Short mmCIF file of C-alpha atoms and ligand atoms in Angstrom, two decimals:
data_model
loop_
_atom_site.label_atom_id
_atom_site.label_comp_id
_atom_site.label_asym_id
_atom_site.label_seq_id
_atom_site.Cartn_x
_atom_site.Cartn_y
_atom_site.Cartn_z
CA UNK Q 97 161.61 -5.49 -38.14
CA UNK Q 98 161.02 -8.61 -36.02
CA UNK Q 99 161.81 -6.73 -32.82
CA UNK Q 100 159.03 -4.17 -33.37
CA UNK Q 101 156.18 -4.36 -30.88
CA UNK Q 102 153.54 -3.91 -33.60
CA UNK Q 103 155.30 -5.26 -36.72
CA UNK Q 104 152.28 -4.76 -39.00
CA UNK Q 105 151.84 -1.12 -38.02
CA UNK Q 106 153.29 2.14 -39.32
CA UNK Q 107 156.17 1.70 -36.88
CA UNK Q 108 157.76 0.05 -39.95
CA UNK Q 109 157.46 3.33 -41.88
CA UNK Q 110 158.69 5.43 -38.99
CA UNK Q 111 161.67 3.17 -38.28
CA UNK Q 112 162.79 3.56 -41.91
CA UNK Q 113 162.23 7.36 -41.91
CA UNK Q 114 159.74 7.04 -44.78
CA UNK Q 115 156.77 8.94 -43.36
CA UNK Q 116 155.40 11.82 -45.45
CA UNK Q 117 152.93 12.99 -42.79
CA UNK Q 118 149.77 12.39 -44.85
CA UNK Q 119 147.69 11.37 -41.82
CA UNK Q 120 145.80 8.45 -43.40
CA UNK Q 121 147.06 6.03 -40.72
CA UNK Q 122 145.20 7.93 -38.01
CA UNK Q 123 142.05 7.96 -40.13
CA UNK Q 124 142.00 4.20 -40.82
CA UNK Q 125 143.09 2.91 -37.40
CA UNK Q 126 140.07 1.14 -35.82
CA UNK Q 127 141.63 1.26 -32.34
CA UNK Q 128 142.30 4.99 -32.12
CA UNK Q 129 145.96 4.14 -31.52
CA UNK Q 130 147.47 6.82 -33.79
CA UNK Q 131 147.63 10.58 -33.37
CA UNK Q 132 149.26 12.99 -35.82
CA UNK Q 133 151.53 15.55 -34.14
CA UNK Q 134 153.93 18.25 -35.29
CA UNK Q 135 157.53 17.30 -34.55
CA UNK Q 136 158.90 20.66 -33.35
CA UNK Q 137 162.51 19.81 -34.30
CA UNK Q 138 161.77 18.74 -37.87
CA UNK Q 139 158.76 20.99 -38.52
CA UNK Q 140 156.71 18.17 -40.06
CA UNK Q 141 153.73 16.02 -39.04
CA UNK Q 142 154.53 12.56 -37.72
CA UNK Q 143 152.17 9.95 -36.29
CA UNK Q 144 152.53 8.88 -32.66
CA UNK Q 145 151.48 5.31 -32.02
CA UNK Q 146 150.09 4.21 -28.68
CA UNK Q 147 151.36 0.64 -28.51
CA UNK Q 148 149.05 -0.19 -25.61
CA UNK Q 149 145.99 0.41 -27.84
CA UNK Q 150 147.39 -1.09 -31.06
CA UNK Q 151 145.97 -4.48 -32.09
CA UNK Q 152 148.60 -5.02 -34.80
CA UNK Q 153 145.84 -5.39 -37.42
CA UNK Q 154 147.99 -3.90 -40.21
CA UNK Q 155 145.36 -1.50 -41.62
CA UNK Q 156 147.51 1.59 -41.15
CA UNK Q 157 150.53 0.12 -42.91
CA UNK Q 158 148.41 -1.13 -45.82
CA UNK Q 159 147.14 2.41 -46.45
CA UNK Q 160 150.51 4.07 -45.86
CA UNK Q 161 152.06 5.70 -48.96
CA UNK Q 162 155.35 6.26 -47.15
CA UNK Q 163 156.74 2.78 -47.74
CA UNK Q 164 156.08 3.02 -51.49
CA UNK Q 165 153.53 2.12 -54.15
CA UNK Q 166 153.39 0.51 -57.57
CA UNK Q 167 152.07 3.46 -59.57
CA UNK Q 168 151.83 1.54 -62.84
CA UNK Q 169 149.77 -1.23 -61.25
CA UNK Q 170 147.38 1.36 -59.78
CA UNK Q 171 147.03 3.36 -63.01
CA UNK Q 172 146.36 0.14 -64.94
CA UNK Q 173 143.63 -0.84 -62.52
CA UNK Q 174 142.11 2.65 -62.14
CA UNK Q 175 142.40 4.03 -65.65
CA UNK Q 176 143.30 1.04 -67.84
CA UNK Q 177 146.77 2.21 -68.85
CA UNK Q 178 150.22 3.38 -67.81
CA UNK Q 179 151.72 6.87 -67.85
CA UNK Q 180 152.83 8.42 -70.18
CA UNK Q 181 150.64 6.70 -72.83
CA UNK Q 182 147.59 7.18 -70.67
CA UNK Q 183 147.67 10.96 -70.98
CA UNK Q 184 148.44 11.19 -74.69
CA UNK Q 185 145.28 13.05 -75.67
CA UNK Q 186 144.17 14.42 -72.36
CA UNK Q 187 146.34 17.38 -71.37
CA UNK Q 188 145.13 20.97 -71.34
CA UNK Q 189 145.89 24.49 -70.26
CA UNK Q 190 142.94 26.09 -68.49
CA UNK Q 191 141.79 28.91 -66.27
CA UNK Q 192 138.67 29.80 -64.35
CA UNK Q 193 136.02 31.97 -66.04
CA UNK Q 194 135.66 33.68 -62.65
CA UNK Q 195 138.41 36.27 -63.06
CA UNK Q 196 138.60 37.10 -59.34
CA UNK Q 197 139.05 33.42 -58.47
CA UNK Q 198 141.75 33.11 -61.10
CA UNK Q 199 143.54 36.15 -59.64
CA UNK Q 200 143.35 34.93 -56.04
CA UNK Q 201 144.17 31.26 -56.70
CA UNK Q 202 147.69 29.96 -57.29
CA UNK Q 203 147.56 29.17 -61.02
CA UNK Q 204 144.34 29.30 -63.04
CA UNK Q 205 141.93 28.74 -60.14
CA UNK Q 206 140.93 25.45 -61.74
CA UNK Q 207 140.94 23.34 -58.57
CA UNK Q 208 138.57 25.69 -56.75
CA UNK Q 209 136.32 26.22 -59.77
CA UNK Q 210 136.02 22.50 -60.58
CA UNK Q 211 135.16 21.70 -56.96
CA UNK Q 212 132.57 24.50 -56.87
CA UNK Q 213 131.06 23.14 -60.09
CA UNK Q 214 130.93 19.62 -58.60
CA UNK Q 215 129.09 21.02 -55.54
CA UNK Q 216 126.73 23.16 -57.60
CA UNK Q 217 125.72 20.29 -59.89
CA UNK Q 218 125.16 17.90 -56.98
CA UNK Q 219 127.97 15.52 -57.96
CA UNK Q 220 129.38 15.93 -54.45
CA UNK Q 221 128.21 17.00 -51.00
CA UNK Q 222 131.65 18.08 -49.83
CA UNK Q 223 135.30 18.30 -50.83
CA UNK Q 224 138.49 17.61 -48.92
CA UNK Q 225 140.63 20.75 -49.24
CA UNK Q 226 143.26 22.35 -47.05
CA UNK Q 227 142.45 25.46 -45.10
CA UNK Q 228 144.44 27.71 -42.76
CA UNK Q 229 142.06 28.52 -39.88
CA UNK Q 230 142.26 32.07 -38.43
CA UNK Q 231 143.32 30.67 -35.03
CA UNK Q 232 146.24 28.81 -36.64
CA UNK Q 233 147.23 30.59 -39.89
CA UNK Q 234 150.62 28.86 -40.27
CA UNK Q 235 149.38 25.28 -39.86
CA UNK Q 236 146.70 24.57 -42.48
CA UNK Q 237 144.71 21.43 -42.07
CA UNK Q 238 142.57 19.07 -44.14
CA UNK Q 239 138.95 20.22 -44.08
CA UNK Q 240 135.66 19.16 -45.70
CA UNK Q 241 134.29 22.22 -47.53
CA UNK Q 242 130.54 22.06 -48.07
CA UNK Q 243 129.89 25.48 -49.61
CA UNK Q 244 131.36 27.55 -52.44
CA UNK Q 245 132.46 30.13 -49.84
CA UNK Q 246 134.45 27.51 -47.90
CA UNK Q 247 136.08 26.36 -51.14
CA UNK Q 248 137.18 29.93 -51.88
CA UNK Q 249 138.74 30.21 -48.42
CA UNK Q 250 140.74 27.04 -49.12
CA UNK Q 251 142.13 28.20 -52.49
CA UNK Q 252 145.87 28.58 -52.96
CA UNK Q 253 148.94 26.38 -52.54
CA UNK Q 254 150.19 25.75 -49.03
CA UNK Q 255 153.93 25.16 -49.13
CA UNK Q 256 153.96 23.41 -45.79
CA UNK Q 257 152.86 20.05 -44.38
CA UNK Q 258 149.12 19.31 -44.42
CA UNK Q 259 147.76 16.19 -42.68
CA UNK Q 260 144.38 14.99 -43.94
CA UNK Q 261 143.50 12.63 -41.07
CA UNK Q 262 140.45 14.31 -39.51
CA UNK Q 263 138.92 15.16 -42.88
CA UNK Q 264 139.23 11.54 -44.09
CA UNK Q 265 137.68 10.38 -40.81
CA UNK Q 266 134.77 12.73 -41.52
CA UNK Q 267 134.26 11.16 -44.97
CA UNK Q 268 134.25 7.70 -43.38
CA UNK Q 269 131.79 8.80 -40.68
CA UNK Q 270 129.32 10.96 -42.61
CA UNK Q 271 127.42 9.52 -45.59
CA UNK Q 272 127.55 11.48 -48.82
CA UNK Q 273 129.60 11.88 -51.98
CA UNK Q 274 132.94 13.60 -51.82
CA UNK Q 275 135.78 14.97 -53.91
CA UNK Q 276 139.31 15.05 -52.54
CA UNK Q 277 142.02 17.55 -53.51
CA UNK Q 278 145.54 16.75 -52.40
CA UNK Q 279 149.21 16.28 -53.15
CA UNK Q 280 150.44 13.02 -54.72
CA UNK Q 281 151.15 11.47 -51.30
CA UNK Q 282 147.60 12.32 -50.13
CA UNK Q 283 146.01 10.84 -53.25
CA UNK Q 284 148.18 7.69 -53.04
CA UNK Q 285 147.15 7.29 -49.39
CA UNK Q 286 143.47 7.71 -50.24
CA UNK Q 287 143.64 5.26 -53.17
CA UNK Q 288 145.35 2.70 -50.93
CA UNK Q 289 142.77 3.22 -48.17
CA UNK Q 290 139.93 2.86 -50.68
CA UNK Q 291 141.23 -0.60 -51.64
CA UNK Q 292 140.63 -1.84 -48.12
CA UNK Q 293 137.61 0.29 -47.20
CA UNK Q 294 134.59 0.01 -49.57
CA UNK Q 295 132.85 2.88 -47.74
CA UNK Q 296 135.61 5.31 -48.69
CA UNK Q 297 135.70 3.91 -52.22
CA UNK Q 298 131.98 4.45 -52.69
CA UNK Q 299 131.90 7.93 -51.15
CA UNK Q 300 134.93 9.45 -52.88
CA UNK Q 301 133.78 10.08 -56.43
CA UNK Q 302 136.42 12.53 -57.66
CA UNK Q 303 140.18 12.81 -57.01
CA UNK Q 304 141.80 16.16 -57.87
CA UNK Q 305 145.58 15.97 -57.69
CA UNK Q 306 147.92 18.89 -57.12
CA UNK Q 307 151.27 18.48 -58.91
CA UNK Q 308 154.14 18.48 -56.40
CA UNK Q 309 157.92 18.63 -56.68
CA UNK Q 310 158.26 18.99 -52.89
CA UNK Q 311 156.84 20.89 -49.96
CA UNK Q 312 158.59 22.88 -47.24
CA UNK Q 313 158.69 22.09 -43.51
CA UNK Q 314 157.13 24.56 -41.05
CA UNK Q 315 160.72 25.51 -40.24
CA UNK Q 316 161.02 26.93 -43.78
CA UNK Q 317 158.10 29.32 -43.35
CA UNK Q 318 159.41 30.36 -39.94
CA UNK Q 319 162.87 31.03 -41.39
CA UNK Q 320 161.43 33.16 -44.22
CA UNK Q 321 159.33 35.18 -41.76
CA UNK Q 322 162.31 35.69 -39.45
CA UNK Q 323 164.39 36.97 -42.39
CA UNK Q 324 161.64 39.56 -42.98
CA UNK Q 325 161.64 40.56 -39.30
CA UNK Q 326 158.17 39.07 -38.70
CA UNK Q 327 157.37 37.30 -35.44
CA UNK Q 328 155.51 34.12 -36.42
CA UNK Q 329 153.16 34.44 -33.46
CA UNK Q 330 151.95 37.82 -34.75
CA UNK Q 331 150.74 36.41 -38.11
CA UNK Q 332 146.96 36.50 -38.57
CA UNK Q 333 146.77 35.31 -42.20
CA UNK Q 334 149.18 33.85 -44.74
CA UNK Q 335 148.80 32.98 -48.43
CA UNK Q 336 151.88 31.51 -50.08
CA UNK Q 337 150.91 32.48 -53.63
CA UNK Q 338 148.10 34.86 -54.48
CA UNK Q 339 147.30 38.05 -56.45
CA UNK Q 340 148.07 37.02 -60.01
CA UNK Q 341 150.75 34.72 -61.41
CA UNK Q 342 153.25 33.55 -60.37
CA UNK Q 343 151.98 35.43 -57.33
CA UNK Q 344 153.25 36.75 -54.02
CA UNK Q 345 153.37 35.48 -50.50
CA UNK Q 346 150.96 37.74 -48.66
CA UNK Q 347 150.69 37.93 -44.90
CA UNK Q 348 149.09 40.13 -42.30
CA UNK Q 349 150.02 40.56 -38.66
CA UNK Q 350 148.00 41.57 -35.62
CA UNK Q 351 150.12 44.76 -35.51
CA UNK Q 352 148.66 45.85 -38.87
CA UNK Q 353 151.68 44.95 -41.04
CA UNK Q 354 150.98 43.58 -44.53
CA UNK Q 355 153.91 41.87 -46.25
CA UNK Q 356 154.05 40.95 -49.93
CA UNK Q 357 157.00 38.81 -50.94
CA UNK Q 358 157.46 37.74 -54.59
CA UNK Q 359 157.74 34.00 -55.23
CA UNK Q 360 161.28 34.35 -56.53
CA UNK Q 361 162.40 35.94 -53.23
CA UNK Q 362 161.48 32.90 -51.14
CA UNK Q 363 161.37 30.03 -53.62
CA UNK Q 364 165.14 29.25 -53.38
CA UNK Q 365 164.70 28.10 -49.74
CA UNK Q 366 162.16 25.63 -51.06
CA UNK Q 367 163.58 24.77 -54.51
CA UNK Q 368 167.15 24.11 -53.34
CA UNK Q 369 165.99 21.79 -50.59
CA UNK Q 370 167.01 23.71 -47.43
CA UNK Q 371 163.69 23.07 -45.73
CA UNK Q 372 162.46 20.13 -47.79
CA UNK Q 373 161.19 17.28 -45.61
CA UNK Q 374 163.41 14.22 -46.00
CA UNK Q 375 160.59 12.11 -47.45
CA UNK Q 376 160.03 14.60 -50.30
CA UNK Q 377 163.62 14.06 -51.43
CA UNK Q 378 162.84 10.40 -52.16
CA UNK Q 379 159.32 10.77 -53.58
CA UNK Q 380 158.82 9.77 -57.22
CA UNK Q 381 155.33 11.06 -58.05
CA UNK Q 382 155.36 14.60 -59.38
CA UNK Q 383 152.29 14.58 -61.61
CA UNK Q 384 149.91 13.03 -59.09
CA UNK Q 385 149.55 9.96 -61.25
CA UNK Q 386 146.60 8.43 -59.39
CA UNK Q 387 144.35 11.49 -59.64
CA UNK Q 388 141.39 11.69 -62.03
CA UNK Q 389 142.52 15.24 -62.78
CA UNK Q 390 145.99 16.65 -62.01
CA UNK Q 391 146.65 20.39 -61.79
CA UNK Q 392 149.93 22.28 -61.90
CA UNK Q 393 151.35 25.61 -62.98
CA UNK Q 394 151.51 26.06 -66.75
CA UNK Q 395 155.24 26.88 -66.92
CA UNK Q 396 155.19 27.39 -70.68
CA UNK Q 397 157.24 29.82 -72.74
CA UNK Q 398 154.15 31.13 -74.55
CA UNK Q 399 152.47 31.90 -71.20
CA UNK Q 400 155.33 33.67 -69.46
CA UNK Q 401 153.59 37.03 -69.90
CA UNK Q 402 150.31 35.73 -68.51
CA UNK Q 403 150.11 37.49 -65.15
CA UNK Q 404 146.67 36.21 -64.17
CA UNK Q 405 147.54 32.50 -64.14
CA UNK Q 406 146.87 29.35 -66.11
CA UNK Q 407 146.84 25.77 -64.87
CA UNK Q 408 148.28 22.76 -66.66
CA UNK Q 409 145.69 19.98 -66.52
CA UNK Q 410 146.03 16.21 -67.00
CA UNK Q 411 142.83 14.19 -67.17
CA UNK Q 412 142.79 10.41 -66.67
CA UNK Q 413 140.08 7.80 -67.15
CA UNK Q 414 136.38 8.10 -67.89
CA UNK Q 415 135.41 9.73 -64.55
CA UNK Q 416 137.93 12.52 -65.01
CA UNK Q 417 137.12 13.05 -68.70
CA UNK Q 418 133.34 13.03 -68.23
CA UNK Q 419 133.51 15.54 -65.39
CA UNK Q 420 136.13 17.80 -67.01
CA UNK Q 421 134.33 18.00 -70.37
CA UNK Q 422 131.06 18.80 -68.62
CA UNK Q 423 132.76 21.70 -66.76
CA UNK Q 424 134.19 23.00 -70.06
CA UNK Q 425 130.75 22.76 -71.66
CA UNK Q 426 129.21 24.58 -68.72
CA UNK Q 427 131.62 27.46 -69.32
CA UNK Q 428 132.95 27.74 -65.75
CA UNK Q 429 136.48 27.04 -67.05
CA UNK Q 430 138.21 27.90 -70.31
CA UNK Q 431 140.35 25.08 -71.65
CA UNK Q 432 142.75 24.50 -74.58
CA UNK Q 433 144.37 21.18 -75.57
CA UNK Q 434 148.07 20.85 -74.72
CA UNK Q 435 150.44 18.26 -76.22
CA UNK Q 436 151.32 15.63 -73.59
CA UNK Q 437 154.97 16.00 -74.64
CA UNK Q 438 154.98 19.50 -73.13
CA UNK Q 439 153.77 18.16 -69.78
CA UNK Q 440 156.28 15.33 -69.79
CA UNK Q 441 159.07 17.91 -70.05
CA UNK Q 442 158.38 18.75 -66.37
CA UNK Q 443 158.08 15.17 -65.23
CA UNK Q 444 161.58 14.99 -63.89
CA UNK Q 445 160.99 13.55 -60.44
CA UNK Q 446 160.07 10.13 -61.81
CA UNK Q 447 162.33 10.41 -64.86
CA UNK Q 448 165.36 11.23 -62.72
CA UNK Q 449 164.62 8.84 -59.88
CA UNK Q 450 167.44 6.53 -60.99
CA UNK Q 451 169.91 9.16 -59.72
CA UNK Q 452 168.38 8.97 -56.24
CA UNK Q 453 168.40 5.18 -56.34
CA UNK Q 454 172.10 5.25 -57.18
CA UNK Q 455 173.26 7.92 -54.72
CA UNK Q 456 171.12 7.84 -51.59
CA UNK Q 457 171.58 4.20 -50.46
CA UNK Q 458 175.32 4.92 -50.44
CA UNK Q 459 174.57 7.51 -47.76
CA UNK Q 460 172.52 5.02 -45.75
CA UNK Q 461 169.09 6.29 -46.85
CA UNK Q 462 166.32 3.70 -47.12
CA UNK Q 463 164.19 4.33 -50.23
CA UNK Q 464 160.49 3.50 -50.64
CA UNK Q 465 159.52 0.49 -52.77
CA UNK Q 466 158.62 1.81 -56.22
CA UNK Q 467 158.47 -1.30 -58.44
CA UNK Q 468 157.63 0.62 -61.64
CA UNK Q 469 160.74 1.00 -63.86
CA UNK Q 470 162.81 4.18 -63.78
CA UNK Q 471 164.61 5.23 -66.98
CA UNK Q 472 168.27 6.34 -66.88
CA UNK Q 473 168.51 9.74 -65.18
CA UNK Q 474 170.00 12.89 -66.70
CA UNK Q 475 173.55 13.56 -65.55
CA UNK Q 476 172.50 16.82 -63.92
CA UNK Q 477 170.05 14.88 -61.73
CA UNK Q 478 173.01 13.37 -59.86
CA UNK Q 479 174.23 16.89 -59.06
CA UNK Q 480 170.73 17.92 -57.90
CA UNK Q 481 170.51 14.85 -55.67
CA UNK Q 482 173.81 15.69 -54.00
CA UNK Q 483 172.83 19.36 -53.72
CA UNK Q 484 169.55 18.48 -52.03
CA UNK Q 485 171.14 16.15 -49.50
CA UNK Q 486 173.76 18.77 -48.61
CA UNK Q 487 171.13 21.52 -48.33
CA UNK Q 488 168.80 19.27 -46.35
CA UNK Q 489 171.52 19.01 -43.69
CA UNK Q 490 172.46 22.71 -43.92
CA UNK Q 491 168.80 23.72 -43.56
CA UNK Q 492 168.54 21.77 -40.34
CA UNK Q 493 171.05 24.14 -38.72
CA UNK Q 494 168.42 26.89 -39.17
CA UNK Q 495 171.34 29.34 -39.25
CA UNK Q 496 171.29 32.17 -41.78
CA UNK Q 497 175.11 32.33 -41.55
CA UNK Q 498 175.17 28.88 -43.16
CA UNK Q 499 172.03 28.91 -45.29
CA UNK Q 500 172.46 32.31 -46.99
CA UNK Q 501 175.93 31.70 -48.53
CA UNK Q 502 174.83 28.22 -49.62
CA UNK Q 503 171.68 29.66 -51.20
CA UNK Q 504 173.76 32.17 -53.20
CA UNK Q 505 176.19 29.45 -54.27
CA UNK Q 506 173.50 27.04 -55.53
CA UNK Q 507 171.45 29.80 -57.17
CA UNK Q 508 174.58 30.89 -59.05
CA UNK Q 509 175.43 27.33 -60.07
CA UNK Q 510 171.86 26.68 -61.29
CA UNK Q 511 171.93 29.90 -63.32
CA UNK Q 512 175.21 28.82 -64.91
CA UNK Q 513 173.80 25.35 -65.73
CA UNK Q 514 170.76 26.95 -67.35
CA UNK Q 515 172.96 29.23 -69.46
CA UNK Q 516 175.19 26.33 -70.53
CA UNK Q 517 172.66 23.58 -71.19
CA UNK Q 518 169.35 25.46 -71.28
CA UNK Q 519 166.14 23.51 -70.71
CA UNK Q 520 168.07 20.33 -69.96
CA UNK Q 521 168.96 21.90 -66.58
CA UNK Q 522 165.26 22.03 -65.61
CA UNK Q 523 164.37 20.75 -62.15
CA UNK Q 524 160.77 19.92 -63.10
C1 FAD W 237 153.56 21.81 -51.93
C2 FAD W 237 153.20 22.11 -53.36
C3 FAD W 237 154.14 21.90 -54.37
C4 FAD W 237 153.81 22.17 -55.71
N1 FAD W 237 154.75 21.94 -56.69
C5 FAD W 237 154.43 22.18 -57.98
C6 FAD W 237 155.38 21.96 -59.02
O1 FAD W 237 156.52 21.56 -58.76
N2 FAD W 237 155.02 22.19 -60.32
C7 FAD W 237 153.77 22.64 -60.63
O2 FAD W 237 153.49 22.84 -61.82
N3 FAD W 237 152.83 22.87 -59.68
C8 FAD W 237 153.13 22.64 -58.37
N4 FAD W 237 152.19 22.86 -57.38
C9 FAD W 237 150.81 23.16 -57.80
C10 FAD W 237 150.48 24.64 -57.99
O3 FAD W 237 151.13 25.42 -57.02
C11 FAD W 237 148.94 24.85 -57.87
O4 FAD W 237 148.48 24.34 -56.66
C12 FAD W 237 148.18 24.17 -58.96
O5 FAD W 237 148.61 24.66 -60.19
C13 FAD W 237 146.67 24.37 -58.84
O6 FAD W 237 146.38 25.72 -58.95
P1 FAD W 237 144.88 26.24 -59.03
O7 FAD W 237 144.94 27.72 -59.16
O8 FAD W 237 144.13 25.46 -60.07
O9 FAD W 237 144.30 25.79 -57.61
P2 FAD W 237 143.55 26.66 -56.48
O10 FAD W 237 142.25 27.14 -56.99
O11 FAD W 237 144.50 27.66 -55.90
O12 FAD W 237 143.28 25.51 -55.39
C14 FAD W 237 144.31 24.74 -54.85
C15 FAD W 237 143.69 23.56 -54.13
O13 FAD W 237 144.74 22.74 -53.62
C16 FAD W 237 144.56 22.53 -52.22
N5 FAD W 237 145.91 22.56 -51.60
C17 FAD W 237 146.77 23.59 -51.62
N6 FAD W 237 147.90 23.28 -50.97
C18 FAD W 237 147.74 22.02 -50.52
C19 FAD W 237 148.57 21.14 -49.75
N7 FAD W 237 149.77 21.51 -49.33
N8 FAD W 237 148.09 19.93 -49.46
C20 FAD W 237 146.86 19.55 -49.88
N9 FAD W 237 146.03 20.33 -50.61
C21 FAD W 237 146.48 21.55 -50.92
C22 FAD W 237 143.71 23.71 -51.75
O14 FAD W 237 142.97 23.40 -50.61
C23 FAD W 237 142.83 23.98 -52.96
O15 FAD W 237 141.68 23.18 -52.93
C24 FAD W 237 152.51 22.65 -56.03
C25 FAD W 237 151.58 22.88 -55.02
C26 FAD W 237 151.91 22.61 -53.69
C27 FAD W 237 150.88 22.86 -52.61
S1 SF4 W 238 145.47 -1.10 -34.44
FE1 SF4 W 238 145.90 -1.62 -36.57
S2 SF4 W 238 145.62 0.30 -37.66
FE2 SF4 W 238 145.79 0.83 -35.49
S3 SF4 W 238 147.95 1.27 -35.16
FE3 SF4 W 238 147.68 -0.88 -34.70
S4 SF4 W 238 148.15 -1.93 -36.63
FE4 SF4 W 238 147.78 0.20 -37.11
S1 SF4 W 239 153.13 8.25 -44.48
FE1 SF4 W 239 151.05 8.74 -43.82
S2 SF4 W 239 150.15 6.75 -43.36
FE2 SF4 W 239 152.36 6.44 -43.45
S3 SF4 W 239 153.05 6.67 -41.35
FE3 SF4 W 239 153.23 8.66 -42.27
S4 SF4 W 239 151.31 9.73 -41.81
FE4 SF4 W 239 150.98 7.55 -41.44
S1 SF4 W 240 157.15 15.57 -52.68
FE1 SF4 W 240 155.01 16.20 -52.47
S2 SF4 W 240 153.87 14.32 -52.86
FE2 SF4 W 240 155.94 13.70 -52.45
S3 SF4 W 240 156.02 13.28 -50.25
FE3 SF4 W 240 156.61 15.42 -50.51
S4 SF4 W 240 154.70 16.58 -50.28
FE4 SF4 W 240 154.15 14.45 -50.66
#
């Protein structure tokens, strides 16, 4: 890296193709030298660095989650323990007592309800959420919600890149107490930034983490719309998963068309890696391990007939526990204990990381530094790694003549694996 003009900057991350597009570098740069932009070829956010303004201070790189993180060291220092022991008695299934919110949210509406409760009780003045503005319905952005109505508008999973830069800048600029809701890479970025910025550390009092196996590039959404004969420029609103569980994609166009697409009709483009950003393929944090409270779908056998939605919840540390138990007591959410073992069954991204470490460097991929140990991977994880790399390259052709047959092939192979080895074929 010696030949880089700003060797302490995020040029290091970009050179190694490790950027996840979180946006924290723009928020922490004191010189205004970084601007997040959508790369139209890749369909992801990437930072653009103005070398003339950069002072090579290193703040952006220190906060950058792209190059890696020692999750165990952070969980020890934040919560006093390491996963999985940390979460032994602190997993739950839960849903919002507000039945409309539960129906409109992605899982149990827990993220939105907990944030609304934090606002209502005065714990926070605002919450970082992601919202798709009416003028730009396909490119949601980080936003500080300050009312219950704004929180409702931000509900629902966005299976596309979301950069949190301007919202984090707002937290740094405007005094108050804040919650943040974000994917594991967002929460890692915020935790790293808090270590070097006491103002952020003091103002951010609650970290809600969304569980994440991967996201989809903007190209993925565009491909799905094109397959449905929808011109992306005509879309006026888009929810990826709403109206019950597991929910439908729902979109409206300016021509008056309303499209509802079941999750299973579009999930293969996402799940098999056709439009997965490269950095997601080498990410090892599925459960959002640095969040006070993590929220995912409760993919449990006993809940498969629950069509309204239930969230799986992991609570860490005294801040998370104190807040969560007070919300349960208040009655705004309904919660049941869940054995941690059941949650760990989905934790395959970190458990299977050894397969990525073995395969991807052989293909010339640089991996992030994750010093925490990775156990031996399942054999099927090697197949999934190869599948994802192949599909990553096929997806970049954007051609349905290539993607459709490959999608059918991998869907068939996954179905066969599930029939032969059952739950052990799970992707997490
Ligand atoms: C890209 C992605 C991948 C996911 N992968 C998995 C998975 O593999 N397994 C699993 O169990 N669950 C996964 N989830 C989580 C799941 O879809 C729900 O978001 C979660 O269960 C919370 O549901 P809820 O009803 O409690 O939240 P809601 O009440 O619907 O609120 C969701 C909150 O998350 C915020 N948010 C939504 N999308 C994003 C985003 N892209 N970036 C930052 N913030 C966002 C919203 O602003 C809102 O505040 C994923 C979510 C996303 C966005
Ligand atoms: S001035 Fe500092 S924070 Fe900004 S880009 Fe340069 S090294 Fe990064
Ligand atoms: S991962 Fe985040 S902080 Fe690092 S370069 Fe990319 S956008 Fe910036
Ligand atoms: S897999 Fe999820 S948490 Fe990891 S880099 Fe991708 S979007 Fe971020």
